CSV table of C-alpha atoms in Angstrom, one decimal:
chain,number,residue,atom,x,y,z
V,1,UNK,CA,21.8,1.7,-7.4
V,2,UNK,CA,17.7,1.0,-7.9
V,3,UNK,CA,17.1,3.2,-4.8
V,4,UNK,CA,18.9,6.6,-4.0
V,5,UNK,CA,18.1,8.5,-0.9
V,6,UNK,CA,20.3,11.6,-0.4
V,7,UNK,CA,20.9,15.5,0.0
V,8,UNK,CA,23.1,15.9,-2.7
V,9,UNK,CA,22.6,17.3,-5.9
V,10,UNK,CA,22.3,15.0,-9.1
V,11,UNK,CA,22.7,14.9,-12.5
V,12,UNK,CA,19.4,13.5,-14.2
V,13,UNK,CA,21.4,13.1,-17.6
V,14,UNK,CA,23.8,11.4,-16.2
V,15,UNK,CA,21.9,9.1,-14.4
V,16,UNK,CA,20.2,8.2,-17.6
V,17,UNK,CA,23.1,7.5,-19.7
V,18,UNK,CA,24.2,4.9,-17.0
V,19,UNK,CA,20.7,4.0,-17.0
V,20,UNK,CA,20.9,3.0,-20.6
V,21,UNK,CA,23.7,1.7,-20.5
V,22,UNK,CA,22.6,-1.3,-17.7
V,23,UNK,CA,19.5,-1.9,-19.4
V,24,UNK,CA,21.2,-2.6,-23.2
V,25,UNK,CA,18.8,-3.8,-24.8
V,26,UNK,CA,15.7,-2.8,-23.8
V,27,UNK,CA,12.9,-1.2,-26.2
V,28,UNK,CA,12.1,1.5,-24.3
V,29,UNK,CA,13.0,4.1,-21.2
V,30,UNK,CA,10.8,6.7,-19.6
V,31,UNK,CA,12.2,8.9,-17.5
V,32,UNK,CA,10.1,11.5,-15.1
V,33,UNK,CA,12.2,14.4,-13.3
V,34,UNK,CA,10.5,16.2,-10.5
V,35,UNK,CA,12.1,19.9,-10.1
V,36,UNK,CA,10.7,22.2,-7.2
V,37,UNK,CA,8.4,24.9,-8.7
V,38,UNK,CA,6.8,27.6,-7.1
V,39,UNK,CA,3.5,26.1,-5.8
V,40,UNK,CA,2.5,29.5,-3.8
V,41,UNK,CA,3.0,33.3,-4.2
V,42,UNK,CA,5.5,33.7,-6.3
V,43,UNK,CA,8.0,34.1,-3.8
V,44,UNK,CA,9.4,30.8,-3.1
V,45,UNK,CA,12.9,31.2,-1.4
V,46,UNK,CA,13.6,27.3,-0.8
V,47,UNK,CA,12.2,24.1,-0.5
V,48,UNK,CA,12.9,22.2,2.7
V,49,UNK,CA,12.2,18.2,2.8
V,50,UNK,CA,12.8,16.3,5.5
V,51,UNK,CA,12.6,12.3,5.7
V,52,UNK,CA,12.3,9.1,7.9
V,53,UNK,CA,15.9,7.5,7.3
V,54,UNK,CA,15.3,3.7,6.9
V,55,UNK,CA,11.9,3.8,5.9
V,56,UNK,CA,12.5,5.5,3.3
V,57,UNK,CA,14.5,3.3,1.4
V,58,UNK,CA,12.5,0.4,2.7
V,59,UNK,CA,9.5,2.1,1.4
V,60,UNK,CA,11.2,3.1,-1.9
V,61,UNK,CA,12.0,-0.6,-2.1
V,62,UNK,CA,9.0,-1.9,-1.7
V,63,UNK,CA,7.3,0.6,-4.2
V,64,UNK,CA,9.7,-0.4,-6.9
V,65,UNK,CA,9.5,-4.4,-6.2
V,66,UNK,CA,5.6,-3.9,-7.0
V,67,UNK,CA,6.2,-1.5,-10.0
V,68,UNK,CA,8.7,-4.6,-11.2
V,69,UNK,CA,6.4,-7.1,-10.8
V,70,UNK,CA,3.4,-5.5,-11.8
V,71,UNK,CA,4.8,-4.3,-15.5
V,72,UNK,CA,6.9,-6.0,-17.8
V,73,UNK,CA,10.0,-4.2,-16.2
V,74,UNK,CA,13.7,-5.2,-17.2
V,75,UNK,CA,14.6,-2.5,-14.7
V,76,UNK,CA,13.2,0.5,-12.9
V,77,UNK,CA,15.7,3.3,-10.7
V,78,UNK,CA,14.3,6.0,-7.9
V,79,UNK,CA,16.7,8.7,-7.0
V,80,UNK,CA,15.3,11.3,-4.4
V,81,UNK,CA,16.4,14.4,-2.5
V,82,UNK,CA,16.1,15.6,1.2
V,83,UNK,CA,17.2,18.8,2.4
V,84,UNK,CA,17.3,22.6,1.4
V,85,UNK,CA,16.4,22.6,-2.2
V,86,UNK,CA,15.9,26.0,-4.2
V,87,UNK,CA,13.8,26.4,-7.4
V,88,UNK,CA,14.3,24.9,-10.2
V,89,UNK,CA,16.3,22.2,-8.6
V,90,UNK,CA,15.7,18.7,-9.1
V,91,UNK,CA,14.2,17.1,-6.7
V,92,UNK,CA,14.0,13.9,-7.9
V,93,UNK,CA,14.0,11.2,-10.8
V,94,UNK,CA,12.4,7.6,-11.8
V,95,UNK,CA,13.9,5.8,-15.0
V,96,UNK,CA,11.7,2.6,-16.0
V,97,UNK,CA,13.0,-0.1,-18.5
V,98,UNK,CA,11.2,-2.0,-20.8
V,99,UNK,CA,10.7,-4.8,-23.9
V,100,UNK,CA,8.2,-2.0,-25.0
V,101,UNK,CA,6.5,1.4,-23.9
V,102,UNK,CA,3.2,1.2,-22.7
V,103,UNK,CA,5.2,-0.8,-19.6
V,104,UNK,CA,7.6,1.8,-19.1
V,105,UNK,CA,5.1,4.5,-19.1
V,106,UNK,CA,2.9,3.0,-16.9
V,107,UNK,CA,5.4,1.8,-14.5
V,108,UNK,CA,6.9,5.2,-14.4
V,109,UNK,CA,3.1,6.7,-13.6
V,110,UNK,CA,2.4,4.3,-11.2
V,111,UNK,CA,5.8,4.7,-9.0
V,112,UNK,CA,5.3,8.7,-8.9
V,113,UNK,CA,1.4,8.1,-7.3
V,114,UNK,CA,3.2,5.7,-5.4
V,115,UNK,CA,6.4,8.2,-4.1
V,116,UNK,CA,4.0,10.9,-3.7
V,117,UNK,CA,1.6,9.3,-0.9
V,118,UNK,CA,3.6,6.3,0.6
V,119,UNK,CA,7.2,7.4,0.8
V,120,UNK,CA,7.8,8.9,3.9
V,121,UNK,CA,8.8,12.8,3.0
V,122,UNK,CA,7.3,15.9,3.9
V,123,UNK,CA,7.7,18.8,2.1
V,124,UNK,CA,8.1,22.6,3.5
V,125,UNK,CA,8.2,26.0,1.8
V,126,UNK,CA,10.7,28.3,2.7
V,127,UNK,CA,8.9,32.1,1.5
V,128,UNK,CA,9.6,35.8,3.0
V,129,UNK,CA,6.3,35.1,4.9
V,130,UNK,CA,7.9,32.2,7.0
V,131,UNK,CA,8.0,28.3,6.5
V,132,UNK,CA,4.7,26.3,5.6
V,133,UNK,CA,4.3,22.2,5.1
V,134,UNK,CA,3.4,21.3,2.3
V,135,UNK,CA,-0.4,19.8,2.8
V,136,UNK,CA,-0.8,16.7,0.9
V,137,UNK,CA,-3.7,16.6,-1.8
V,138,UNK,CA,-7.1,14.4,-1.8
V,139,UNK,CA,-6.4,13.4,-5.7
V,140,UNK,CA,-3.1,12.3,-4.8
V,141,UNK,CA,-4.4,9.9,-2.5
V,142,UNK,CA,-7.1,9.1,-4.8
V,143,UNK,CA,-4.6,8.4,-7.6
V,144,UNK,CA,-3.7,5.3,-5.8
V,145,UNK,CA,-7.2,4.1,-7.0
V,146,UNK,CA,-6.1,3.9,-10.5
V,147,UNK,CA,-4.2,0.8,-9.9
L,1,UNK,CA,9.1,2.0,23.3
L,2,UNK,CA,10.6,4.4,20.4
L,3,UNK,CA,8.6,7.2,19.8
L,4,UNK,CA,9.6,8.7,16.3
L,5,UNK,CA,7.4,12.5,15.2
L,6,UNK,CA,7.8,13.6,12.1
L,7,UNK,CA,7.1,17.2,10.1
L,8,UNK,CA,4.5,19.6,12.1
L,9,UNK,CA,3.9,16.5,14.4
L,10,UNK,CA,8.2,16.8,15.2
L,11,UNK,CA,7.0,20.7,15.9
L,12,UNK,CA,4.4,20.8,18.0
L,13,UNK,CA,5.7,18.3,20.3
L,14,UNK,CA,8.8,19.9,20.3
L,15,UNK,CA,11.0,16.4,19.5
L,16,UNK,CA,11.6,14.3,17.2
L,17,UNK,CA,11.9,11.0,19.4
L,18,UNK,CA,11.6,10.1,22.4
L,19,UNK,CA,10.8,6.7,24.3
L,20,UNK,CA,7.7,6.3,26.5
L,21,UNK,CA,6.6,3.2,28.5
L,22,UNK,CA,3.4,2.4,28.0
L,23,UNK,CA,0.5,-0.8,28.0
L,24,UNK,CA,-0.9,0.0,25.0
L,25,UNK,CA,-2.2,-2.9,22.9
L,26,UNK,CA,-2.7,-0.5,19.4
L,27,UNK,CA,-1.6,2.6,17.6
L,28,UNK,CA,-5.3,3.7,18.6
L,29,UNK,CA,-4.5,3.1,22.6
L,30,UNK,CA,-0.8,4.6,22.0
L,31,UNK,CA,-1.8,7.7,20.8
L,32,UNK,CA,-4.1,8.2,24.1
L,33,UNK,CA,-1.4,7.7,26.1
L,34,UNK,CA,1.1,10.2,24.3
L,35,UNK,CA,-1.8,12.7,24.5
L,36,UNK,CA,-2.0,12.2,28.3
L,37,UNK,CA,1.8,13.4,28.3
L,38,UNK,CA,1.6,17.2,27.7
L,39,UNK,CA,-1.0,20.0,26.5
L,40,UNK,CA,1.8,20.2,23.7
L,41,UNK,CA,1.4,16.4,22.6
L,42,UNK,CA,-2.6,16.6,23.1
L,43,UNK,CA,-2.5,19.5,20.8
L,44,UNK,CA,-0.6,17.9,18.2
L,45,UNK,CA,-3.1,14.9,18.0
L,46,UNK,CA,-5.9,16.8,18.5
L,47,UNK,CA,-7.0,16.0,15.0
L,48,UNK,CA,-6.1,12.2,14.2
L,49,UNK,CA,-7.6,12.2,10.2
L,50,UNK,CA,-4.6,14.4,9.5
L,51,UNK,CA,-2.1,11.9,11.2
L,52,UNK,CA,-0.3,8.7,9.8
L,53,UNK,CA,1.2,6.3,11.6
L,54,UNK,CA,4.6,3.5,11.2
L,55,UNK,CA,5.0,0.2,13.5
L,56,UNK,CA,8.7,-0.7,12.7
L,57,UNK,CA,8.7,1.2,9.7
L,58,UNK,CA,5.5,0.3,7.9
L,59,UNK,CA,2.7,2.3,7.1
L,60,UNK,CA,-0.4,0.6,9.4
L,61,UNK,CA,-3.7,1.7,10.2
L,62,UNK,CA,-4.9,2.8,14.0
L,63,UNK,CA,-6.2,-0.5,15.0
L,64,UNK,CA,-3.1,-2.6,14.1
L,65,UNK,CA,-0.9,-4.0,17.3
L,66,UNK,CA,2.1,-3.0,18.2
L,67,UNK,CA,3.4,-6.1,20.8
L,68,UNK,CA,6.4,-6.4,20.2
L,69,UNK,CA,7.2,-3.2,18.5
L,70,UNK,CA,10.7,-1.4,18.5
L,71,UNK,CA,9.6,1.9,17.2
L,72,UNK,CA,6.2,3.3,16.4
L,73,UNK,CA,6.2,6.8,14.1
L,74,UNK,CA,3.6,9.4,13.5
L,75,UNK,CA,3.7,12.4,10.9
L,76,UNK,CA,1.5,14.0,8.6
L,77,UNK,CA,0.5,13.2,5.3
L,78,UNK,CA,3.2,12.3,2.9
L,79,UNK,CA,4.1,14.9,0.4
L,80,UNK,CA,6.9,12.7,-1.6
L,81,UNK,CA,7.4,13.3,-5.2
């Protein structure tokens, strides 16, 4: 399992233990959890994410076949969410693998700049004032510039 | 041809697919043609910088072709992560 796409809940401990576990051996993991935070009022009731099913994992694919052979990578997993989330769920995960860290960090930085503006998700805030999308940010598609 | 809308795009045209015939060579000559279909679709591309389009599944710019192409998507932004 390199690339999850679902609606269910997930356990980012337990991802990691089986994580470890594949990757015996390696010098180094980084892991990054995203968790759905309040980015408005205050008032968040839900967080609603919808999805393009098929490019989505073709585009989570591709993302991590770069990430694997652009760093020293033994191995890299992306685990994402769709659907109704509420706060302080997780909304999603990337574990990276690595001889040594400065790989794993980096591979781990550059697949999140990579999720956020090339993965096909959009993102919608669920508040007692109605639903809003989620409008994507300039720096996040200048992050992409880093690389 | 598949027409695939996504996010506020899926909204203000008021579906998420439908399939259109059309001549059109590009994304670019596409999108003129959808806008032609409704006041609904010509509101929802009223402002192309804030729209992103998919040939097949892969992100391309306005000028790329689409001969040949199953399914061409457009939606906002992406806000993954």
């Amino acid at each position: 399992m390199s690339v999850d796409v679902s609606d269910r809940a997930f356990d980012p401990g337990a991802v990691l233990s089986a994580f470890s576990q594949r990757v015996d051996g390696s010098g180094a993991i980084v892991t990054f959890t995203g968790i759905t935070r309040d980015v408005s009022e205050g008032d968040l009731q839900a967080m609603e994410i919808e999805h393009y099913p098929g490019m989505t994992e073709k585009a989570l694919g591709d993302i991590r076949a770069q990430a694997m052979d652009r760093f020293r990578l033994i191995d890299a997993v992306i685990i994402h969410r769709y659907g109704r989330l509420s706060p302080g769920e997780t909304i999603m995960m990337v574990a990276t693998a690595a001889p040594h860290r400065r790989d794993a960090f980096e591979a781990a930085d550059f697949l999140m700049d990579y999720l956020k503006s090339r993965a096909p998700f959009w993102k919608r805030e669920i508040t007692a004032r109605g639903a809003d999308w989620v409008a994507a940010k300039d720096e996040d598609e200048d992050a992409l510039n880093r690389w | 041809m598949d027409i695939r809308y996504f996010a506020w795009l899926r909204e203000r045209i008021g579906t998420g697919h439908e399939t259109v015939e059309t001549r059109a060579e590009t994304v670019a000559d596409l999108i003129e043609d959808l806008k032609a279909l409704s006041d609904a679709h010509a509101f929802a591309f009223s402002d192309t910088n804030a729209i992103r389009a998919a040939v097949d599944q892969e992100l391309v710019p306005f000028d790329a072709s689409i001969a040949g192409a199953k399914e061409v998507a457009f939606f906002p932004p992406m806000t993954g992560g």
